[in-house]
PDB file of C-alpha atoms in Angstrom:
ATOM      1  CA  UNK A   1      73.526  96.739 129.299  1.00 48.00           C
ATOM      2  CA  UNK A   2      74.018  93.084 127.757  1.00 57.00           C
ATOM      3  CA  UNK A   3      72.839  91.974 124.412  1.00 71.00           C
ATOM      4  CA  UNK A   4      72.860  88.176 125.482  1.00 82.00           C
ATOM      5  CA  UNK A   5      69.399  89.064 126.132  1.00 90.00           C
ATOM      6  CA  UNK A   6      68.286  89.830 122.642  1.00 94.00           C
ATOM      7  CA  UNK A   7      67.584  86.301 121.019  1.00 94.00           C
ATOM      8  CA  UNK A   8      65.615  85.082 123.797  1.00 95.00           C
ATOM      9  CA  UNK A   9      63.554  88.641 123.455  1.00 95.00           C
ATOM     10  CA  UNK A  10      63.317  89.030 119.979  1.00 96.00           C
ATOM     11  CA  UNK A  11      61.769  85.086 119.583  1.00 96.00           C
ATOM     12  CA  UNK A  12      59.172  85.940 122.846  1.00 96.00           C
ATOM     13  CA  UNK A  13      58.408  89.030 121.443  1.00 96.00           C
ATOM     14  CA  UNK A  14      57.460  87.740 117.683  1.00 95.00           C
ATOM     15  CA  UNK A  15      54.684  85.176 119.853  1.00 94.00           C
ATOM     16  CA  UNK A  16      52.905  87.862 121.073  1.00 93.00           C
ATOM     17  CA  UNK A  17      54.781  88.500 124.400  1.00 95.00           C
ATOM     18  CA  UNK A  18      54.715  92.385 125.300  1.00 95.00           C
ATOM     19  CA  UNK A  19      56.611  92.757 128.282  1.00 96.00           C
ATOM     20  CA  UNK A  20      59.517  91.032 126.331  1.00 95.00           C
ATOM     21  CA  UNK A  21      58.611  93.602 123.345  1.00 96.00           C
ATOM     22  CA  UNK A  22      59.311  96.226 125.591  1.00 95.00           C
ATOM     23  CA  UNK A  23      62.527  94.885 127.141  1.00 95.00           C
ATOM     24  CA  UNK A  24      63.682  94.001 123.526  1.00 95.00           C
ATOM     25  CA  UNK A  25      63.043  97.711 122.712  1.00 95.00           C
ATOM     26  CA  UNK A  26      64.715  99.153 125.472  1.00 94.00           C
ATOM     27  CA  UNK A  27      67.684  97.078 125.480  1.00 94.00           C
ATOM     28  CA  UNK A  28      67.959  98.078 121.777  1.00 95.00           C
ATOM     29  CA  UNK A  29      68.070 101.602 122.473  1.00 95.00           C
ATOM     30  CA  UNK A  30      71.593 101.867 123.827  1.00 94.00           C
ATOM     31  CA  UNK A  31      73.321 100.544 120.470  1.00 95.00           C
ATOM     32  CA  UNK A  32      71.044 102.151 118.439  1.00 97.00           C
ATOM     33  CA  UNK A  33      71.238 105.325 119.395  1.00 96.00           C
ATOM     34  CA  UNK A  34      74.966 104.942 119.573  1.00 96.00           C
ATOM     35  CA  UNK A  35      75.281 103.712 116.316  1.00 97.00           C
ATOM     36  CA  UNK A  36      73.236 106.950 115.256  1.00 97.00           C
ATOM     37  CA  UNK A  37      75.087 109.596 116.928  1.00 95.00           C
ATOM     38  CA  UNK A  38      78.419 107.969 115.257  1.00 96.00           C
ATOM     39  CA  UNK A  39      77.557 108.169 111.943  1.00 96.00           C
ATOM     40  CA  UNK A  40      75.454 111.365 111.700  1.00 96.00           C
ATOM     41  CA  UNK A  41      77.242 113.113 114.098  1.00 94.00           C
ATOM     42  CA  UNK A  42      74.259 115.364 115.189  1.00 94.00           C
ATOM     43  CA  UNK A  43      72.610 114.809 118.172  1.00 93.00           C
ATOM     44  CA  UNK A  44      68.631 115.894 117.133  1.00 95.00           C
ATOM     45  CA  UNK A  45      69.768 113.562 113.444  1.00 96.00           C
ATOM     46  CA  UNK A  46      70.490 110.608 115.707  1.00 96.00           C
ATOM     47  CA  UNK A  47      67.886 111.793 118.273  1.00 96.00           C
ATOM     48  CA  UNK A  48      64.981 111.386 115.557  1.00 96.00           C
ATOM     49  CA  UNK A  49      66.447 108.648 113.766  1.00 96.00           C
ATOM     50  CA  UNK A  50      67.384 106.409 116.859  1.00 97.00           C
ATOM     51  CA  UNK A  51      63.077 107.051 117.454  1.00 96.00           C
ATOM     52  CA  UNK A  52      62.367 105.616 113.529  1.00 96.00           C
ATOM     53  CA  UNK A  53      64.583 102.584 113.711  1.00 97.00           C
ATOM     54  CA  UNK A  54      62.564 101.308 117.092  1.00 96.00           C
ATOM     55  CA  UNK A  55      59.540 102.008 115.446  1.00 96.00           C
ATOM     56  CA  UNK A  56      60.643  99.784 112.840  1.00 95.00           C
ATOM     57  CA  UNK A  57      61.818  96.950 114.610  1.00 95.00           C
ATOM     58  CA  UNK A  58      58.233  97.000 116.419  1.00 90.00           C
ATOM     59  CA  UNK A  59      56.937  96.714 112.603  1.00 93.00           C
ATOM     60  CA  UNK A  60      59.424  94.796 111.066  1.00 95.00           C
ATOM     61  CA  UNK A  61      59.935  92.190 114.052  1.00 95.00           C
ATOM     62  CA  UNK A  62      57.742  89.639 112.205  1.00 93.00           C
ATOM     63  CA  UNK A  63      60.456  89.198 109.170  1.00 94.00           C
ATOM     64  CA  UNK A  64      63.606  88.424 111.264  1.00 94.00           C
ATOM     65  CA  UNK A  65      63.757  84.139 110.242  1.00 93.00           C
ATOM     66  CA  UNK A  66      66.370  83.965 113.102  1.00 95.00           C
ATOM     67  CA  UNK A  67      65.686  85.724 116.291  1.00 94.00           C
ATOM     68  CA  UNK A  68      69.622  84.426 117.424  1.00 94.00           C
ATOM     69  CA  UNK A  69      70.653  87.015 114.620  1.00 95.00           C
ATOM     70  CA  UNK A  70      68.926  90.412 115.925  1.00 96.00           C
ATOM     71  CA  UNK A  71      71.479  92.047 117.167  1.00 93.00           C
ATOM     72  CA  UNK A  72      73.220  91.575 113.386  1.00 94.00           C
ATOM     73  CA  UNK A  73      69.802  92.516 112.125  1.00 96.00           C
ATOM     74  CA  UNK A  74      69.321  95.171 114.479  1.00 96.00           C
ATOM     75  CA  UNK A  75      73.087  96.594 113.349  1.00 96.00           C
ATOM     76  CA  UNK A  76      72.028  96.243 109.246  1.00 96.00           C
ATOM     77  CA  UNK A  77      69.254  98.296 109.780  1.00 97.00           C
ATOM     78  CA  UNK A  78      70.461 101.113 111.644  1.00 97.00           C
ATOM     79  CA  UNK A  79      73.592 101.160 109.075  1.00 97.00           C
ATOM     80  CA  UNK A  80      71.249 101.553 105.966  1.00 96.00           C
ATOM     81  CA  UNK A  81      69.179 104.104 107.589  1.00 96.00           C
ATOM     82  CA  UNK A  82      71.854 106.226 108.936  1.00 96.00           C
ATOM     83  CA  UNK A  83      73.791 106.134 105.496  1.00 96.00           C
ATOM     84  CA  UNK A  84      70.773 106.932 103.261  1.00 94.00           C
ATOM     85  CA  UNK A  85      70.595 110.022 105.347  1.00 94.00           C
ATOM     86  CA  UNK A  86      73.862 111.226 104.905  1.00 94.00           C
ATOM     87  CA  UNK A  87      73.389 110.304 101.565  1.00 92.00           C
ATOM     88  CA  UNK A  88      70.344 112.605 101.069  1.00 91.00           C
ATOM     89  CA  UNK A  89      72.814 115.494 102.677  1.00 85.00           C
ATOM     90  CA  UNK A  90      69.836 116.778 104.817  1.00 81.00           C
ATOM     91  CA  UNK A  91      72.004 115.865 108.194  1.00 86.00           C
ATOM     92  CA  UNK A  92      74.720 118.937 109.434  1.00 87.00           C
ATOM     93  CA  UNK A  93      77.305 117.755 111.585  1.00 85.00           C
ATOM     94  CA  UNK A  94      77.412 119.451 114.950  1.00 86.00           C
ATOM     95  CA  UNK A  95      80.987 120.468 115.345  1.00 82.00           C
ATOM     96  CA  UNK A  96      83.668 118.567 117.111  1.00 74.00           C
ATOM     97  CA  UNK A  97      84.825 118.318 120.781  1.00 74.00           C
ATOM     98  CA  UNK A  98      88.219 120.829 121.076  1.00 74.00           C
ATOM     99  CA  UNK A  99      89.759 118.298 123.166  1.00 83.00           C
ATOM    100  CA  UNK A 100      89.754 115.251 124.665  1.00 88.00           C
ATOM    101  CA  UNK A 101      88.210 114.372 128.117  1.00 87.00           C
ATOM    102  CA  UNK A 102      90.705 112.176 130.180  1.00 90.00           C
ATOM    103  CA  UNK A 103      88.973 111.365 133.661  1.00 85.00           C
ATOM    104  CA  UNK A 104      91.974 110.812 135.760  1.00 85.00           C
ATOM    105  CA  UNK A 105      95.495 109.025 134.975  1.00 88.00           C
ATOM    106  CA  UNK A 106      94.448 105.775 135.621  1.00 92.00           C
ATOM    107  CA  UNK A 107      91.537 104.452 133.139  1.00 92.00           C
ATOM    108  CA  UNK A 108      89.412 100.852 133.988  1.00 91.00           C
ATOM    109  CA  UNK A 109      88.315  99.422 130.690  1.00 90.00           C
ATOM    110  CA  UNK A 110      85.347 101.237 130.272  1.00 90.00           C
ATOM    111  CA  UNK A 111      87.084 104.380 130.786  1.00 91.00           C
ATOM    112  CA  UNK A 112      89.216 103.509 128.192  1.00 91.00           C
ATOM    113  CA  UNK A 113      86.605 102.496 126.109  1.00 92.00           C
ATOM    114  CA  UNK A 114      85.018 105.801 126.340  1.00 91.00           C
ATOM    115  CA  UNK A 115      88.430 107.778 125.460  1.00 92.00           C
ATOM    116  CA  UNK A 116      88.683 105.764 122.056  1.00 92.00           C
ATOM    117  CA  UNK A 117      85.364 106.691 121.518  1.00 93.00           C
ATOM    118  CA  UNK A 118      85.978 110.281 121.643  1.00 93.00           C
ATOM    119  CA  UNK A 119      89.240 109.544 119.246  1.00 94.00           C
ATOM    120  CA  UNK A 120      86.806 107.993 117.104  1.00 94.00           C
ATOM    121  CA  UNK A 121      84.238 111.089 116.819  1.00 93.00           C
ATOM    122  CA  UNK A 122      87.577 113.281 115.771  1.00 91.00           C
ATOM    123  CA  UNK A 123      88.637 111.028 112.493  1.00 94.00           C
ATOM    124  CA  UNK A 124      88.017 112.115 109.369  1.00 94.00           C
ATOM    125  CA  UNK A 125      84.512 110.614 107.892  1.00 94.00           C
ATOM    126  CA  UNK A 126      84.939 108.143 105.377  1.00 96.00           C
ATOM    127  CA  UNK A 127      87.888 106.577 108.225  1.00 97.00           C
ATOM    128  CA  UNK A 128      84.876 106.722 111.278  1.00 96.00           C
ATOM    129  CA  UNK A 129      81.830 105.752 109.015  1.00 97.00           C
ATOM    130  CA  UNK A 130      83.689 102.356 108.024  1.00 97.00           C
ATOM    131  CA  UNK A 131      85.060 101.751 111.392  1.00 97.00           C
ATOM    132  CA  UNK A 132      81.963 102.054 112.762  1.00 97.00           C
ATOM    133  CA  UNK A 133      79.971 100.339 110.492  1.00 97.00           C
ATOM    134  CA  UNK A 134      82.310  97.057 111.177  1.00 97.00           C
ATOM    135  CA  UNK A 135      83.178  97.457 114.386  1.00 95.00           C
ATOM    136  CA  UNK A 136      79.772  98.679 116.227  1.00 94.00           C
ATOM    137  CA  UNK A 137      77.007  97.717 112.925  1.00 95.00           C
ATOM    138  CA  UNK A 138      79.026  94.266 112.338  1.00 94.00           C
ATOM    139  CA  UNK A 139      78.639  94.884 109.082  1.00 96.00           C
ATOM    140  CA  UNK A 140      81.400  93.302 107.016  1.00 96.00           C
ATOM    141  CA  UNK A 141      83.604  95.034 104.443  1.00 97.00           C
ATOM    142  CA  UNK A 142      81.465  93.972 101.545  1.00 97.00           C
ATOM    143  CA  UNK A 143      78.231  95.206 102.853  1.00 97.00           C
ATOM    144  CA  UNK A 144      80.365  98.050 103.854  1.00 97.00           C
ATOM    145  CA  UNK A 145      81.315  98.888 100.104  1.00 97.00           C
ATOM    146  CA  UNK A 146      77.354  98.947  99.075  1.00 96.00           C
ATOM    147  CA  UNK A 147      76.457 101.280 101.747  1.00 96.00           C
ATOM    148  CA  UNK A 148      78.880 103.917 101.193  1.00 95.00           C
ATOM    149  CA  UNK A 149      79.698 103.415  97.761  1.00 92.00           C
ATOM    150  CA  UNK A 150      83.691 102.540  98.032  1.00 96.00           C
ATOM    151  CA  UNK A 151      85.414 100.029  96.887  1.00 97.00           C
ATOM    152  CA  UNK A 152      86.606  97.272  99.176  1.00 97.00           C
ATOM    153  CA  UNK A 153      89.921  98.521  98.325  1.00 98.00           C
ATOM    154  CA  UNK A 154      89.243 101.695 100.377  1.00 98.00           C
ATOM    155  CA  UNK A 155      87.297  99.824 102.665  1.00 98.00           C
ATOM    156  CA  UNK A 156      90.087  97.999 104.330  1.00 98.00           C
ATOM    157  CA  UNK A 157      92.536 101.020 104.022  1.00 98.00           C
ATOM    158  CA  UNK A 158      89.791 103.641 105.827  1.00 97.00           C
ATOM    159  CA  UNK A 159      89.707 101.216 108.367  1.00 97.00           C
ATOM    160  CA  UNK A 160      93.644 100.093 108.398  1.00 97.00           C
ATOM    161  CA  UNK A 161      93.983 103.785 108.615  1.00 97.00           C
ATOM    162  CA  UNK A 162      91.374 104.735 111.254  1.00 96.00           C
ATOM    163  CA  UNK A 163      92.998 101.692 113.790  1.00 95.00           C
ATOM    164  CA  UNK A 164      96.268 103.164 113.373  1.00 95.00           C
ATOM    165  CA  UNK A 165      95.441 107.020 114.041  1.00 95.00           C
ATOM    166  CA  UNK A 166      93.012 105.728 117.245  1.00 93.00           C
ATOM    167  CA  UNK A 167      95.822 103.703 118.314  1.00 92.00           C
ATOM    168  CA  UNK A 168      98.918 106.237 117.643  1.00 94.00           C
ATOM    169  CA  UNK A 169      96.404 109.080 119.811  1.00 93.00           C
ATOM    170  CA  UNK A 170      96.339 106.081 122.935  1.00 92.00           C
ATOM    171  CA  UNK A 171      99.716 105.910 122.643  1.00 92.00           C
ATOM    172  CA  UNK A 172     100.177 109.362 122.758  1.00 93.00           C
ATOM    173  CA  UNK A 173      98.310 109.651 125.940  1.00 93.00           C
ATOM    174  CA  UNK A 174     100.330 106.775 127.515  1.00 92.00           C
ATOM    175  CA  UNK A 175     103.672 108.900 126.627  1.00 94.00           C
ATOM    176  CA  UNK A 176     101.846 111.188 128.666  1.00 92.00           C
ATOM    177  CA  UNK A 177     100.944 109.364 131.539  1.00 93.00           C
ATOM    178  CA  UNK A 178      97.559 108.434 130.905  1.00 93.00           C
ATOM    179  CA  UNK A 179      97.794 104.442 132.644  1.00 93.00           C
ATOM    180  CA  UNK A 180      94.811 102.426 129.945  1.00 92.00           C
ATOM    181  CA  UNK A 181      93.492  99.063 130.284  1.00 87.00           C
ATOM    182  CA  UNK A 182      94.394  96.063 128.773  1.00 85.00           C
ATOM    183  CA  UNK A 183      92.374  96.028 125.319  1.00 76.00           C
ATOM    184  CA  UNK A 184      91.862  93.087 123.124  1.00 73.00           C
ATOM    185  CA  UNK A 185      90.594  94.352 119.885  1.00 87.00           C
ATOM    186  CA  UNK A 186      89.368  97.639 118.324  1.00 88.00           C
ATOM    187  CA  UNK A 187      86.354  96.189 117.837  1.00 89.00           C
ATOM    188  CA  UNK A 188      85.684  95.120 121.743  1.00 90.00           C
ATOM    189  CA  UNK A 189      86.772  98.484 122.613  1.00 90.00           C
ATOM    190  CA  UNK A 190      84.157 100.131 120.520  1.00 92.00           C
ATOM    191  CA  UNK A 191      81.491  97.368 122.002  1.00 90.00           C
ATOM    192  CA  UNK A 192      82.651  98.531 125.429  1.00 90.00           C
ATOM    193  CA  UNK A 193      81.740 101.935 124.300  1.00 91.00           C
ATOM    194  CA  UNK A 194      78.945 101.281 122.291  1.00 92.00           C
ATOM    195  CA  UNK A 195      77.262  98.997 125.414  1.00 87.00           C
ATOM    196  CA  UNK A 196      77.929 101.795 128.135  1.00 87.00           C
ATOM    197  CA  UNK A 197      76.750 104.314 126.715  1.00 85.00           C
ATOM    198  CA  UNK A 198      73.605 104.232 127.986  1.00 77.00           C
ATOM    199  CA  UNK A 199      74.675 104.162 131.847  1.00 62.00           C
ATOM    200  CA  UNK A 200      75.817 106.779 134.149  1.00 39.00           C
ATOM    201  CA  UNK A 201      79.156 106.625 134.524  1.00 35.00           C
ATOM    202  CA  UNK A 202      79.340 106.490 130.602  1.00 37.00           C
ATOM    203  CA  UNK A 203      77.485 109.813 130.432  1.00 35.00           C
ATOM    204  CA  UNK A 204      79.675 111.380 133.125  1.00 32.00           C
ATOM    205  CA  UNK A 205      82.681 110.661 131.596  1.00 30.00           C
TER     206      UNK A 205
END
């Protein structure tokens, strides 16, 4: 799944164009749904919510000035939706994987991706909502502070903290002998994640 798609889409789509309606649609599901799952952490939650937020970009489509800017549109929106939701406190958290699932010794980089994301689902919440939120949402540590309510003090910490506990856990696993992939960034890992998640060998891993 590639978002280089989405500007093209989202301007076709806003004249009328169906067929790119649908594409845009289905193309958004991947990091939508992600991006649900991650912060609700309950799969019928993000299930249902994931459902909402494309109804409302079908609505909403015809307010986005700058169709080059969905995908930062698309990540705003799926951010403020999630978060009013756990805000309400009608969303339980399903519980937690035991342990992590390593699919051999030698990871590519989307295997690795997908072992970060797991680290990701075990840190503590206020560390995974912001990382999240900036790292999958785009969503910068301002806009960050008025959807959960920190301060950008604690913004920059949770996420200072949460890079350092995902990468201590890889390095861990290296000690171990799990062999990873170059990465560049947290954030590109998490887009690795975020992006496969809607293909087969993501789900199998």
């Amino acid at each position: 799944m590639s978002s280089k798609e989405f500007p093209q889409l989202a301007s076709q789509a806003q004249s009328g164009d169906q067929a790119s309606l649908k594409r845009l649609l289905f193309l958004a599901h991947t990091p939508v749904s992600y991006q649900c799952r991650k912060l609700l952490q309950n799969k019928q939650a993000a299930t249902n919510m994931t459902k909402e937020i494309l109804q409302k970009i079908h609505s909403h489509l015809h307010t986005l000035n700058q169709p080059e800017l969905f995908e930062k549109w698309l990540g705003h929106m799926t951010a403020k939706h999630c978060m009013r939701a756990l805000r309400q406190g009608t969303v339980k958290q399903d519980p937690p994987p035991q342990k992590l699932d390593i699919p051999n010794s030698h990871l590519d980089e989307q295997e690795t991706a997908m072992v970060a994301d797991q680290i990701v689902d075990a840190l503590p919440d206020d560390l995974r909502i912001c990382i999240i939120l900036y790292c999958c949402c785009k969503i910068p540590v301002s806009g960050i502070s008025r959807l959960t309510s920190f301060a950008e003090s604690d913004v920059k910490a949770n996420l200072s903290r949460g890079q350092a506990m995902i990468k201590g856990q890889l390095q861990k696993l290296h000690r171990q002998g799990v062999q990873f992939a170059p990465v560049a960034s947290l954030p590109g890992l998490l887009q690795t994640a975020m992006h496969a998640s809607g293909n087969s060998k993501a789900a199998t891993a």
